Amino acid sequence: MRSIIVGTDFSKGSLVALEIATEMANVLKTDICLMWVQQANGLLGLNYDKQTETLAHQRLEEIVAEYGARMKAGKMYFEIARGKVAATISNRAKELNAPIIVIGTNGASGYEKYVMGSTAARIVQESPCPTLTVREGYSFANGIRKIVLPLRPNSDNTRQKVPPTAEIARIFNAEVCMLGLYNYPEELSELRVYLDQSSQFLTKEGVKHTAAMQQCTNYCDAVIEFSEGIKADMMVINTEQDKVVQGIFLGTNAQQIVHKSQIPVLCVHPNDVFNVAR
């Protein structure tokens, strides 16, 4: 059985991430692998804090005992690893054929907001599968009811978000709110085609959806403001990796949305072949 990976640092955000992952696992009938990674702290990265690892082990046992009881099909288990957090979690996701990685994030400020130096951002970058980031302070009490799906013209990858969005919407029985964003009026024709094609796909998949179009000058602000306006519970974006520096940084819009969004963000790599139900 495949496992959803949940990275934890024992923060409140990572516990909310675990709640969401548990809901997903119950629908998909998958396991959950709760991972804690201890980073090397010695001169050559060879020394580890045994006391910290012992405390982490105890806390992981407590979390699995509490949240594991909510699992309806698969099981919840934990793993302790050593190394670089992003690389370790990403490599484990490959080994487990994980359909998704779910992590908590406390956001960032200053230079980090643009370079995405945080652990959560690096996991998004290196993940072999879609990654769901959950910001500190988000409440999952009301579930996921509305999912924002931004679409843009002149983008080869924008419609690749549609299948994973449909999968997530089915899991939570949520409504997909498509948002077509354009800069210039001459882009409207292509955007309408994208929205129509996406609507046909969602209809075929039996997913409730709406569509809206909006002219904007700042993609990130427009998506966040729209999401706040309709009280959305999640948004789906492409990582939009720069082709010149692919594998180093994420696209600027993806960076800002992950860090600014108050609701969970599902990040899909342009080349992801995503099917959580497979």
Short mmCIF file of N, CA, C and O in Angstrom, two decimals, residues 68-125:
data_model
loop_
_atom_site.label_atom_id
_atom_site.label_comp_id
_atom_site.label_asym_id
_atom_site.label_seq_id
_atom_site.Cartn_x
_atom_site.Cartn_y
_atom_site.Cartn_z
N GLY A 68 -3.44 8.26 14.69
CA GLY A 68 -3.56 6.97 14.02
C GLY A 68 -4.90 6.32 14.28
O GLY A 68 -5.40 5.55 13.44
N ALA A 69 -5.53 6.65 15.39
CA ALA A 69 -6.83 6.09 15.72
C ALA A 69 -7.92 6.58 14.77
O ALA A 69 -9.01 6.00 14.70
N ARG A 70 -7.63 7.65 14.04
CA ARG A 70 -8.60 8.21 13.10
C ARG A 70 -8.53 7.55 11.72
O ARG A 70 -9.35 7.84 10.85
N MET A 71 -7.53 6.71 11.52
CA MET A 71 -7.38 6.03 10.23
C MET A 71 -8.44 4.95 10.07
O MET A 71 -8.65 4.13 10.97
N LYS A 72 -9.09 4.94 8.90
CA LYS A 72 -10.19 4.01 8.67
C LYS A 72 -9.80 2.82 7.80
O LYS A 72 -10.48 1.80 7.80
N ALA A 73 -8.76 2.96 7.03
CA ALA A 73 -8.38 1.87 6.12
C ALA A 73 -6.91 1.50 6.29
O ALA A 73 -6.57 0.41 6.72
N GLY A 74 -6.04 2.44 5.95
CA GLY A 74 -4.61 2.19 6.09
C GLY A 74 -4.14 2.40 7.51
O GLY A 74 -4.93 2.57 8.44
N LYS A 75 -2.83 2.42 7.68
CA LYS A 75 -2.25 2.63 9.01
C LYS A 75 -1.36 3.86 8.99
O LYS A 75 -0.92 4.32 7.93
N MET A 76 -1.10 4.39 10.17
CA MET A 76 -0.18 5.51 10.32
C MET A 76 1.05 5.02 11.06
O MET A 76 0.94 4.33 12.07
N TYR A 77 2.20 5.37 10.53
CA TYR A 77 3.45 4.99 11.17
C TYR A 77 4.44 6.14 11.06
O TYR A 77 4.20 7.09 10.30
N PHE A 78 5.50 6.09 11.83
CA PHE A 78 6.47 7.19 11.75
C PHE A 78 7.86 6.67 11.45
O PHE A 78 8.19 5.51 11.68
N GLU A 79 8.66 7.57 10.90
CA GLU A 79 10.05 7.27 10.59
C GLU A 79 10.92 8.44 11.03
O GLU A 79 10.52 9.60 10.89
N ILE A 80 12.08 8.14 11.56
CA ILE A 80 13.07 9.14 11.91
C ILE A 80 14.25 8.98 10.96
O ILE A 80 14.75 7.86 10.76
N ALA A 81 14.65 10.06 10.35
CA ALA A 81 15.76 10.00 9.39
C ALA A 81 16.78 11.08 9.73
O ALA A 81 16.52 11.99 10.52
N ARG A 82 17.94 10.98 9.11
CA ARG A 82 18.99 11.97 9.31
C ARG A 82 19.46 12.49 7.96
O ARG A 82 19.59 11.73 7.01
N GLY A 83 19.73 13.78 7.90
CA GLY A 83 20.22 14.37 6.66
C GLY A 83 19.58 15.70 6.37
O GLY A 83 19.04 16.36 7.27
N LYS A 84 19.63 16.13 5.14
CA LYS A 84 18.98 17.36 4.72
C LYS A 84 17.48 17.08 4.59
O LYS A 84 17.08 16.13 3.91
N VAL A 85 16.69 17.92 5.21
CA VAL A 85 15.25 17.66 5.33
C VAL A 85 14.59 17.47 3.97
O VAL A 85 13.91 16.46 3.72
N ALA A 86 14.74 18.43 3.08
CA ALA A 86 14.05 18.38 1.79
C ALA A 86 14.46 17.17 0.97
O ALA A 86 13.63 16.43 0.44
N ALA A 87 15.75 16.94 0.88
CA ALA A 87 16.25 15.81 0.08
C ALA A 87 15.81 14.48 0.68
O ALA A 87 15.43 13.56 -0.04
N THR A 88 15.84 14.39 2.01
CA THR A 88 15.48 13.14 2.68
C THR A 88 14.02 12.80 2.47
O THR A 88 13.65 11.66 2.15
N ILE A 89 13.15 13.80 2.65
CA ILE A 89 11.71 13.57 2.47
C ILE A 89 11.39 13.28 1.01
O ILE A 89 10.61 12.38 0.69
N SER A 90 12.02 14.00 0.11
CA SER A 90 11.77 13.79 -1.32
C SER A 90 12.21 12.40 -1.77
O SER A 90 11.51 11.72 -2.53
N ASN A 91 13.37 11.98 -1.31
CA ASN A 91 13.86 10.64 -1.66
C ASN A 91 12.96 9.54 -1.11
O ASN A 91 12.71 8.53 -1.77
N ARG A 92 12.47 9.76 0.10
CA ARG A 92 11.58 8.76 0.69
C ARG A 92 10.26 8.71 -0.07
O ARG A 92 9.67 7.63 -0.24
N ALA A 93 9.80 9.86 -0.56
CA ALA A 93 8.57 9.90 -1.35
C ALA A 93 8.72 9.07 -2.62
O ALA A 93 7.79 8.38 -3.04
N LYS A 94 9.90 9.11 -3.22
CA LYS A 94 10.16 8.30 -4.41
C LYS A 94 10.10 6.81 -4.06
O LYS A 94 9.50 6.02 -4.78
N GLU A 95 10.72 6.45 -2.95
CA GLU A 95 10.78 5.05 -2.55
C GLU A 95 9.40 4.49 -2.24
O GLU A 95 9.10 3.33 -2.53
N LEU A 96 8.55 5.32 -1.65
CA LEU A 96 7.22 4.87 -1.25
C LEU A 96 6.17 5.10 -2.34
O LEU A 96 5.01 4.77 -2.15
N ASN A 97 6.60 5.68 -3.46
CA ASN A 97 5.66 6.02 -4.53
C ASN A 97 4.52 6.86 -3.97
O ASN A 97 3.34 6.61 -4.25
N ALA A 98 4.87 7.83 -3.16
CA ALA A 98 3.87 8.66 -2.47
C ALA A 98 3.04 9.46 -3.47
O ALA A 98 3.58 10.05 -4.40
N PRO A 99 1.72 9.48 -3.29
CA PRO A 99 0.88 10.27 -4.19
C PRO A 99 0.98 11.76 -3.90
O PRO A 99 0.72 12.59 -4.77
N ILE A 100 1.38 12.10 -2.66
CA ILE A 100 1.43 13.51 -2.27
C ILE A 100 2.25 13.64 -0.99
O ILE A 100 2.32 12.71 -0.17
N ILE A 101 2.89 14.80 -0.82
CA ILE A 101 3.57 15.15 0.42
C ILE A 101 2.78 16.29 1.05
O ILE A 101 2.39 17.24 0.37
N VAL A 102 2.53 16.21 2.34
CA VAL A 102 1.79 17.25 3.05
C VAL A 102 2.69 17.80 4.16
O VAL A 102 3.21 17.04 4.98
N ILE A 103 2.87 19.12 4.18
CA ILE A 103 3.77 19.73 5.16
C ILE A 103 3.18 21.02 5.70
O ILE A 103 2.39 21.69 5.04
N GLY A 104 3.58 21.37 6.91
CA GLY A 104 3.21 22.66 7.48
C GLY A 104 4.28 23.68 7.20
O GLY A 104 5.45 23.34 7.02
N THR A 105 3.90 24.94 7.15
CA THR A 105 4.87 26.01 6.92
C THR A 105 4.46 27.23 7.73
O THR A 105 3.27 27.51 7.90
N ASN A 106 5.45 27.95 8.25
CA ASN A 106 5.15 29.16 9.02
C ASN A 106 5.37 30.41 8.19
O ASN A 106 5.41 31.51 8.72
N GLY A 107 5.53 30.26 6.88
CA GLY A 107 5.71 31.43 6.01
C GLY A 107 7.12 31.97 6.12
O GLY A 107 8.01 31.38 6.72
N ALA A 108 7.36 33.14 5.54
CA ALA A 108 8.69 33.73 5.56
C ALA A 108 8.58 35.22 5.33
O ALA A 108 7.52 35.74 5.03
N SER A 109 9.69 35.90 5.48
CA SER A 109 9.69 37.35 5.26
C SER A 109 11.02 37.74 4.63
O SER A 109 11.96 36.94 4.57
N GLY A 110 11.10 38.99 4.18
CA GLY A 110 12.34 39.50 3.64
C GLY A 110 12.83 38.74 2.43
O GLY A 110 12.07 38.28 1.60
N TYR A 111 14.15 38.58 2.36
CA TYR A 111 14.80 37.95 1.20
C TYR A 111 14.29 36.53 0.97
O TYR A 111 14.12 36.11 -0.17
N GLU A 112 14.03 35.80 2.07
CA GLU A 112 13.62 34.41 1.93
C GLU A 112 12.31 34.28 1.16
O GLU A 112 12.05 33.29 0.51
N LYS A 113 11.48 35.30 1.24
CA LYS A 113 10.20 35.26 0.55
C LYS A 113 10.40 35.10 -0.96
O LYS A 113 9.57 34.52 -1.66
N TYR A 114 11.50 35.60 -1.47
CA TYR A 114 11.73 35.57 -2.91
C TYR A 114 12.65 34.42 -3.33
O TYR A 114 12.57 33.95 -4.45
N VAL A 115 13.52 33.98 -2.47
CA VAL A 115 14.44 32.92 -2.83
C VAL A 115 13.91 31.56 -2.40
O VAL A 115 14.37 30.53 -2.84
N MET A 116 12.88 31.52 -1.53
CA MET A 116 12.29 30.28 -1.07
C MET A 116 13.33 29.43 -0.35
O MET A 116 13.56 28.28 -0.69
N GLY A 117 13.98 30.01 0.65
CA GLY A 117 15.00 29.28 1.36
C GLY A 117 14.47 28.41 2.48
O GLY A 117 15.21 27.68 3.11
N SER A 118 13.17 28.51 2.79
CA SER A 118 12.62 27.74 3.89
C SER A 118 12.59 26.26 3.57
O SER A 118 12.61 25.85 2.42
N THR A 119 12.51 25.47 4.63
CA THR A 119 12.47 24.01 4.47
C THR A 119 11.26 23.59 3.64
O THR A 119 11.36 22.75 2.74
N ALA A 120 10.10 24.18 3.95
CA ALA A 120 8.89 23.83 3.21
C ALA A 120 9.05 24.11 1.73
O ALA A 120 8.65 23.30 0.88
N ALA A 121 9.63 25.24 1.41
CA ALA A 121 9.81 25.61 0.01
C ALA A 121 10.75 24.67 -0.71
O ALA A 121 10.54 24.32 -1.87
N ARG A 122 11.78 24.23 -0.03
CA ARG A 122 12.73 23.31 -0.65
C ARG A 122 12.10 21.94 -0.88
O ARG A 122 12.41 21.26 -1.86
N ILE A 123 11.21 21.55 0.01
CA ILE A 123 10.51 20.29 -0.20
C ILE A 123 9.62 20.40 -1.43
O ILE A 123 9.56 19.48 -2.26
N VAL A 124 8.92 21.52 -1.57
CA VAL A 124 8.09 21.75 -2.75
C VAL A 124 8.94 21.64 -4.01
O VAL A 124 8.56 21.01 -5.00
N GLN A 125 10.12 22.24 -3.97
CA GLN A 125 11.00 22.26 -5.14
C GLN A 125 11.50 20.87 -5.51
O GLN A 125 11.50 20.48 -6.68
#
